Amino acid sequence: MKVGRCSRSRMETAGAAQDASTGPLSLVERFQALVAVAESITSCRDPEELFRRLACQLQCVVRFDRLGLVLLQPERGVTSARVLETSGTGFTTLAEYPVDGNHSGWVIDTQQPLIVPDTAAETRWPLAMAELRGHGIVSFCSLPLTTARRRIGALGFGSRPPLTYTATDIAFLGEVAKLVAVAADNALNFDEAQATQRQLSTERDHLRLLLEVTNAMVANLDLPGLVDAISSSLERAIPHEFTALALHDKSTGELVIHAVAAKSGDGRRYVGKRFTGSAAGDALTARKTLLFGGDAGRFADTAAAMREAGIRTVCAVPLVVGDCGLGTLTVGTVQPEAFTPAAVEMIEEVARQVAMAVANALAFREIAQLTEKLAEERLYLES
């Protein structure tokens, strides 16, 4: 093992067979090496940047031809690895591997260093050893990355010339691994905090949208006004160009469009249009959200309307209150396959509120019609 100034030529001219340590190292030299690693990596908050700094700095401290930073993903039971070849091939992200039956998993599970003097003689992990030999790695050493909070993963060093790792070498690499573990934990914590912040922002926007829809329901008893307000609120979370509310006509079994909000063109020309065999009708019948991309041979009425409006994808959500299917809320966009699972879930939540609003509006309309009829009958009787 060599410690001191970075020297690529110094590492590349190593003999064909050597010890990992080229001689006794003073406490001062070890301290200086560890401080240099610490100063370089502990302030890094991005896992990818951490690995780049780590690889650069460790080449000044540890003799290796291949460096691997393995991160544990406990919730999925897999490990992911970033690898650096000092030969100049650059950084590589390896495929994920299950923790069980994996040499890195063994290091993480046992919390013990793994020393492989000869990858050709190691029989416990044949696939992993074959992969290392495929890159010319003869000797290999892996150490656990662990903090007081959690197990982070493992740090691996591979060498093309055969090396002998002494107890002193492993102790020193263990100190390096402790620093790397803390730095990796900090970077992962920062990454997780950022992800949590994004999730909170998404949930905040989600709740804000539902509040706006609720306010729109209170302020708009007429369906066209309600659809305009909903489309405007939904646009901030899910970009789209078309929103249509269709109600089920019990007498004919058809869906009839009652309100449309469109970015371009006059959406009102679709009001009153009746659909049979449509994507929306299928969604209402199945009581299940349907995504439709205008496929030829399916839902001819819907496909024709989509072509006319320039819409590439629609999300049709049934409006159901209790056991009563009232109609559908359909959102369309000019982008193909634009609705993510999260977007579909949000549209479904909006649709549940719209269903209540439609039920209230229909009840209001029925009461108004009954009131008008009673007034007419009263005038008739009085006359």
CSV table of C-alpha atoms in Angstrom, one decimal, residues 83-268:
chain,number,residue,atom,x,y,z
A,83,VAL,CA,-17.0,1.4,-10.2
A,84,LEU,CA,-13.9,3.2,-11.4
A,85,GLU,CA,-11.2,1.7,-13.5
A,86,THR,CA,-7.9,3.5,-13.2
A,87,SER,CA,-7.0,2.3,-16.7
A,88,GLY,CA,-9.0,5.2,-18.1
A,89,THR,CA,-12.4,3.6,-18.9
A,90,GLY,CA,-14.0,6.0,-16.4
A,91,PHE,CA,-17.0,5.5,-14.1
A,92,THR,CA,-19.5,2.6,-14.5
A,93,THR,CA,-22.8,1.9,-12.8
A,94,LEU,CA,-23.3,-1.8,-12.4
A,95,ALA,CA,-26.6,-3.6,-12.4
A,96,GLU,CA,-28.4,-4.1,-9.1
A,97,TYR,CA,-27.8,-7.3,-7.3
A,98,PRO,CA,-29.7,-9.1,-4.5
A,99,VAL,CA,-28.0,-8.7,-1.1
A,100,ASP,CA,-28.2,-12.5,-0.5
A,101,GLY,CA,-25.6,-14.6,-2.3
A,102,ASN,CA,-23.5,-11.5,-3.1
A,103,HIS,CA,-20.0,-11.0,-1.9
A,104,SER,CA,-20.8,-7.3,-1.0
A,105,GLY,CA,-23.9,-8.6,0.8
A,106,TRP,CA,-21.6,-10.9,2.8
A,107,VAL,CA,-19.5,-8.0,3.9
A,108,ILE,CA,-22.5,-5.9,4.8
A,109,ASP,CA,-24.2,-8.8,6.6
A,110,THR,CA,-21.1,-10.0,8.6
A,111,GLN,CA,-19.6,-6.5,9.0
A,112,GLN,CA,-16.2,-8.2,8.3
A,113,PRO,CA,-13.6,-7.3,5.7
A,114,LEU,CA,-13.4,-9.7,2.8
A,115,ILE,CA,-9.9,-10.5,1.5
A,116,VAL,CA,-9.5,-12.4,-1.8
A,117,PRO,CA,-5.8,-12.9,-2.6
A,118,ASP,CA,-6.6,-14.7,-5.9
A,119,THR,CA,-10.0,-14.3,-7.5
A,120,ALA,CA,-9.4,-17.4,-9.6
A,121,ALA,CA,-9.2,-19.5,-6.4
A,122,GLU,CA,-12.2,-18.0,-4.6
A,123,THR,CA,-15.2,-20.4,-5.1
A,124,ARG,CA,-18.0,-18.8,-2.9
A,125,TRP,CA,-19.2,-16.2,-5.5
A,126,PRO,CA,-18.4,-17.6,-8.9
A,127,LEU,CA,-20.3,-15.0,-10.9
A,128,ALA,CA,-18.8,-12.0,-9.0
A,129,MET,CA,-15.3,-13.5,-9.2
A,130,ALA,CA,-15.7,-14.1,-12.9
A,131,GLU,CA,-16.8,-10.5,-13.4
A,132,LEU,CA,-13.7,-9.3,-11.5
A,133,ARG,CA,-11.4,-11.6,-13.5
A,134,GLY,CA,-13.0,-10.3,-16.7
A,135,HIS,CA,-11.5,-6.9,-15.8
A,136,GLY,CA,-8.2,-8.4,-15.0
A,137,ILE,CA,-8.5,-8.1,-11.2
A,138,VAL,CA,-6.4,-10.7,-9.4
A,139,SER,CA,-6.6,-9.6,-5.8
A,140,PHE,CA,-9.6,-8.0,-4.1
A,141,CYS,CA,-10.5,-6.5,-0.7
A,142,SER,CA,-13.9,-5.2,0.5
A,143,LEU,CA,-14.7,-3.4,3.7
A,144,PRO,CA,-18.1,-2.6,5.3
A,145,LEU,CA,-19.3,1.0,5.3
A,146,THR,CA,-21.3,1.5,8.5
A,147,THR,CA,-22.1,4.4,10.8
A,148,ALA,CA,-23.8,4.5,14.2
A,149,ARG,CA,-27.1,5.1,12.3
A,150,ARG,CA,-27.1,2.4,9.7
A,151,ARG,CA,-25.3,0.1,7.3
A,152,ILE,CA,-24.4,2.0,4.2
A,153,GLY,CA,-22.8,-0.6,2.0
A,154,ALA,CA,-19.2,-1.7,1.2
A,155,LEU,CA,-16.0,-0.3,-0.3
A,156,GLY,CA,-14.0,-2.5,-2.6
A,157,PHE,CA,-10.4,-2.3,-3.9
A,158,GLY,CA,-9.2,-4.5,-6.8
A,159,SER,CA,-5.7,-5.0,-8.0
A,160,ARG,CA,-4.4,-6.5,-11.3
A,161,PRO,CA,-1.0,-7.5,-9.8
A,162,PRO,CA,-1.4,-10.0,-6.9
A,163,LEU,CA,-1.3,-8.3,-3.5
A,164,THR,CA,-1.0,-9.6,0.0
A,165,TYR,CA,-3.2,-7.6,2.5
A,166,THR,CA,-1.6,-7.6,5.9
A,167,ALA,CA,-3.4,-6.9,9.2
A,168,THR,CA,-1.9,-3.4,9.2
A,169,ASP,CA,-3.2,-2.8,5.7
A,170,ILE,CA,-6.7,-3.9,6.6
A,171,ALA,CA,-6.6,-1.7,9.8
A,172,PHE,CA,-5.6,1.3,7.7
A,173,LEU,CA,-8.3,0.6,5.0
A,174,GLY,CA,-10.8,0.2,7.8
A,175,GLU,CA,-10.1,3.8,9.0
A,176,VAL,CA,-10.5,5.0,5.4
A,177,ALA,CA,-13.8,3.1,5.2
A,178,LYS,CA,-15.0,4.8,8.4
A,179,LEU,CA,-14.5,8.2,6.8
A,180,VAL,CA,-16.1,7.1,3.6
A,181,ALA,CA,-19.1,5.7,5.5
A,182,VAL,CA,-19.7,9.0,7.3
A,183,ALA,CA,-19.4,11.0,4.1
A,184,ALA,CA,-21.7,8.6,2.2
A,185,ASP,CA,-24.2,8.7,5.1
A,186,ASN,CA,-24.2,12.5,5.0
A,187,ALA,CA,-24.7,12.5,1.2
A,188,LEU,CA,-27.5,10.0,1.4
A,189,ASN,CA,-29.1,12.0,4.2
A,190,PHE,CA,-29.0,15.1,2.1
A,191,ASP,CA,-30.4,13.2,-0.9
A,192,GLU,CA,-33.2,11.8,1.2
A,193,ALA,CA,-33.9,15.2,2.7
A,194,GLN,CA,-34.2,16.6,-0.9
A,195,ALA,CA,-36.5,13.7,-1.9
A,196,THR,CA,-38.7,14.3,1.2
A,197,GLN,CA,-38.9,18.0,0.4
A,198,ARG,CA,-40.0,17.2,-3.2
A,199,GLN,CA,-42.6,14.8,-1.8
A,200,LEU,CA,-43.9,17.4,0.6
A,201,SER,CA,-44.1,20.0,-2.2
A,202,THR,CA,-46.0,17.5,-4.3
A,203,GLU,CA,-48.4,16.7,-1.5
A,204,ARG,CA,-48.9,20.5,-0.8
A,205,ASP,CA,-49.7,21.1,-4.4
A,206,HIS,CA,-52.1,18.1,-4.3
A,207,LEU,CA,-54.0,19.4,-1.3
A,208,ARG,CA,-54.1,22.9,-2.8
A,209,LEU,CA,-55.6,21.5,-5.9
A,210,LEU,CA,-58.3,19.6,-4.0
A,211,LEU,CA,-59.1,22.8,-2.0
A,212,GLU,CA,-59.4,24.8,-5.2
A,213,VAL,CA,-61.8,22.1,-6.6
A,214,THR,CA,-63.8,22.2,-3.4
A,215,ASN,CA,-64.1,26.0,-3.6
A,216,ALA,CA,-65.1,25.7,-7.3
A,217,MET,CA,-67.8,23.3,-6.3
A,218,VAL,CA,-69.2,25.8,-3.8
A,219,ALA,CA,-69.0,28.7,-6.2
A,220,ASN,CA,-70.3,27.0,-9.4
A,221,LEU,CA,-73.6,25.3,-9.4
A,222,ASP,CA,-73.7,25.3,-13.2
A,223,LEU,CA,-71.6,22.5,-14.8
A,224,PRO,CA,-69.8,24.6,-17.5
A,225,GLY,CA,-68.5,27.0,-14.8
A,226,LEU,CA,-67.5,24.1,-12.6
A,227,VAL,CA,-65.5,22.4,-15.5
A,228,ASP,CA,-63.7,25.7,-16.4
A,229,ALA,CA,-62.7,26.2,-12.8
A,230,ILE,CA,-61.5,22.6,-12.4
A,231,SER,CA,-59.5,22.6,-15.6
A,232,SER,CA,-57.8,25.8,-14.6
A,233,SER,CA,-56.8,24.4,-11.2
A,234,LEU,CA,-55.8,21.0,-12.7
A,235,GLU,CA,-53.6,22.7,-15.3
A,236,ARG,CA,-51.1,23.8,-12.7
A,237,ALA,CA,-50.4,20.3,-11.6
A,238,ILE,CA,-51.1,18.3,-14.8
A,239,PRO,CA,-50.6,20.1,-18.1
A,240,HIS,CA,-53.4,19.4,-20.5
A,241,GLU,CA,-55.4,20.9,-23.3
A,242,PHE,CA,-58.9,19.5,-23.0
A,243,THR,CA,-61.4,18.7,-20.1
A,244,ALA,CA,-64.8,17.3,-20.8
A,245,LEU,CA,-67.7,16.4,-18.5
A,246,ALA,CA,-70.1,13.8,-19.9
A,247,LEU,CA,-73.3,12.6,-18.1
A,248,HIS,CA,-75.1,9.4,-18.5
A,249,ASP,CA,-78.5,9.6,-20.3
A,250,LYS,CA,-80.5,6.8,-18.6
A,251,SER,CA,-83.1,6.8,-21.4
A,252,THR,CA,-80.7,6.0,-24.2
A,253,GLY,CA,-77.7,4.6,-22.3
A,254,GLU,CA,-75.5,7.1,-24.1
A,255,LEU,CA,-72.9,9.6,-22.7
A,256,VAL,CA,-73.8,13.2,-23.4
A,257,ILE,CA,-71.2,16.0,-23.2
A,258,HIS,CA,-72.5,18.7,-20.9
A,259,ALA,CA,-69.4,20.9,-20.4
A,260,VAL,CA,-66.0,21.4,-22.1
A,261,ALA,CA,-62.9,23.4,-21.3
A,262,ALA,CA,-60.4,23.6,-24.2
A,263,LYS,CA,-57.3,25.7,-24.6
A,264,SER,CA,-57.7,26.1,-28.3
A,265,GLY,CA,-60.8,26.2,-30.5
A,266,ASP,CA,-64.3,26.4,-29.3
A,267,GLY,CA,-65.0,23.6,-26.9
A,268,ARG,CA,-68.7,24.4,-26.8
